[in-house]
XYZ file of N, CA and C in Angstrom:
141
model
N 0.821 -1.197 0.000
C 0.000 0.000 0.000
C 0.864 1.260 0.000
N 1.871 1.256 0.835
C 2.769 2.408 0.895
C 3.489 2.583 -0.430
N 3.850 1.477 -1.052
C 4.549 1.542 -2.334
C 3.686 2.207 -3.407
N 2.395 1.966 -3.381
C 1.474 2.594 -4.335
C 1.490 4.107 -4.154
N 1.433 4.560 -2.916
C 1.459 6.000 -2.652
C 2.790 6.615 -3.071
N 3.871 5.918 -2.813
C 5.187 6.429 -3.204
C 5.302 6.544 -4.720
N 4.744 5.592 -5.433
C 4.777 5.657 -6.904
C 3.950 6.833 -7.414
N 2.812 7.070 -6.782
C 1.980 8.218 -7.178
C 2.714 9.527 -6.922
N 3.350 9.613 -5.773
C 4.124 10.822 -5.446
C 5.245 11.005 -6.457
N 5.916 9.914 -6.810
C 7.009 9.977 -7.776
C 6.506 10.467 -9.134
N 5.353 9.970 -9.562
C 4.783 10.395 -10.841
C 4.424 11.879 -10.809
N 3.881 12.333 -9.695
C 3.525 13.750 -9.572
C 4.768 14.630 -9.576
N 5.817 14.173 -8.936
C 7.070 14.936 -8.929
C 7.644 15.014 -10.337
N 7.553 13.920 -11.087
C 8.022 13.937 -12.475
C 7.252 14.960 -13.298
N 5.928 15.013 -13.114
C 5.114 15.997 -13.846
C 5.480 17.419 -13.435
N 5.692 17.635 -12.145
C 6.087 18.966 -11.674
C 7.431 19.380 -12.255
N 8.347 18.428 -12.342
C 9.664 18.711 -12.915
C 9.526 19.142 -14.373
N 8.697 18.430 -15.130
C 8.467 18.795 -16.531
C 7.814 20.171 -16.637
N 6.833 20.435 -15.780
C 6.160 21.734 -15.795
C 7.125 22.867 -15.459
N 8.002 22.635 -14.496
C 8.976 23.666 -14.118
C 9.945 23.937 -15.263
N 10.363 22.896 -15.977
C 11.262 23.095 -17.112
C 10.569 23.905 -18.201
N 9.296 23.600 -18.452
C 8.523 24.362 -19.431
C 8.415 25.822 -19.002
N 8.163 26.047 -17.728
C 8.067 27.407 -17.203
C 9.391 28.148 -17.348
N 10.496 27.478 -17.055
C 11.817 28.098 -17.218
C 12.057 28.490 -18.670
N 11.689 27.600 -19.600
C 11.867 27.900 -21.025
C 11.046 29.117 -21.433
N 9.822 29.192 -20.946
C 8.957 30.324 -21.298
C 9.487 31.639 -20.721
N 9.954 31.604 -19.483
C 10.485 32.816 -18.850
C 11.753 33.264 -19.568
N 12.595 32.316 -19.961
C 13.808 32.655 -20.693
C 13.464 33.336 -22.014
N 12.471 32.803 -22.709
C 12.025 33.404 -23.964
C 11.483 34.810 -23.725
N 10.695 34.964 -22.690
C 10.129 36.269 -22.355
C 11.225 37.276 -22.017
N 12.232 36.836 -21.273
C 13.352 37.721 -20.935
C 14.067 38.194 -22.196
N 14.247 37.297 -23.149
C 14.885 37.674 -24.408
C 14.068 38.698 -25.170
N 12.758 38.517 -25.173
C 11.889 39.466 -25.868
C 11.917 40.834 -25.197
N 11.911 40.866 -23.879
C 11.971 42.139 -23.149
C 13.307 42.826 -23.409
N 14.382 42.061 -23.431
C 15.694 42.643 -23.719
C 15.709 43.243 -25.121
N 15.077 42.569 -26.069
C 14.996 43.097 -27.428
C 14.195 44.384 -27.482
N 13.105 44.454 -26.740
C 12.305 45.681 -26.700
C 13.102 46.835 -26.102
N 13.826 46.543 -25.034
C 14.641 47.590 -24.414
C 15.699 48.092 -25.387
N 16.303 47.157 -26.102
C 17.325 47.531 -27.076
C 16.720 48.420 -28.162
N 15.528 48.055 -28.629
C 14.847 48.859 -29.648
C 14.526 50.257 -29.126
N 14.089 50.343 -27.877
C 13.746 51.642 -27.303
C 14.980 52.516 -27.127
N 16.081 51.909 -26.723
C 17.307 52.676 -26.510
C 17.849 53.198 -27.831
N 17.755 52.388 -28.880
C 18.327 52.791 -30.163
C 17.378 53.654 -30.998
N 16.140 53.814 -30.558
C 15.178 54.618 -31.309
C 15.525 56.101 -31.173
N 15.473 56.825 -32.284
C 15.747 58.267 -32.217
C 14.635 59.003 -31.466
N 15.031 60.028 -30.760
C 14.065 60.845 -30.029
C 13.474 61.857 -31.003
N 12.157 61.861 -31.103
C 11.509 62.763 -32.063
C 10.892 63.928 -31.354
């Protein structure tokens, strides 16, 4: 019985690990986009 619960916990941890990796990838992409926007704003001529 305990082994069943441990396997369920292990499966949930695996899913959380995958979700966290996906979240890290998305945040990294977002950071790159924000950096690009900042670069565009800095290089834009003042009118």
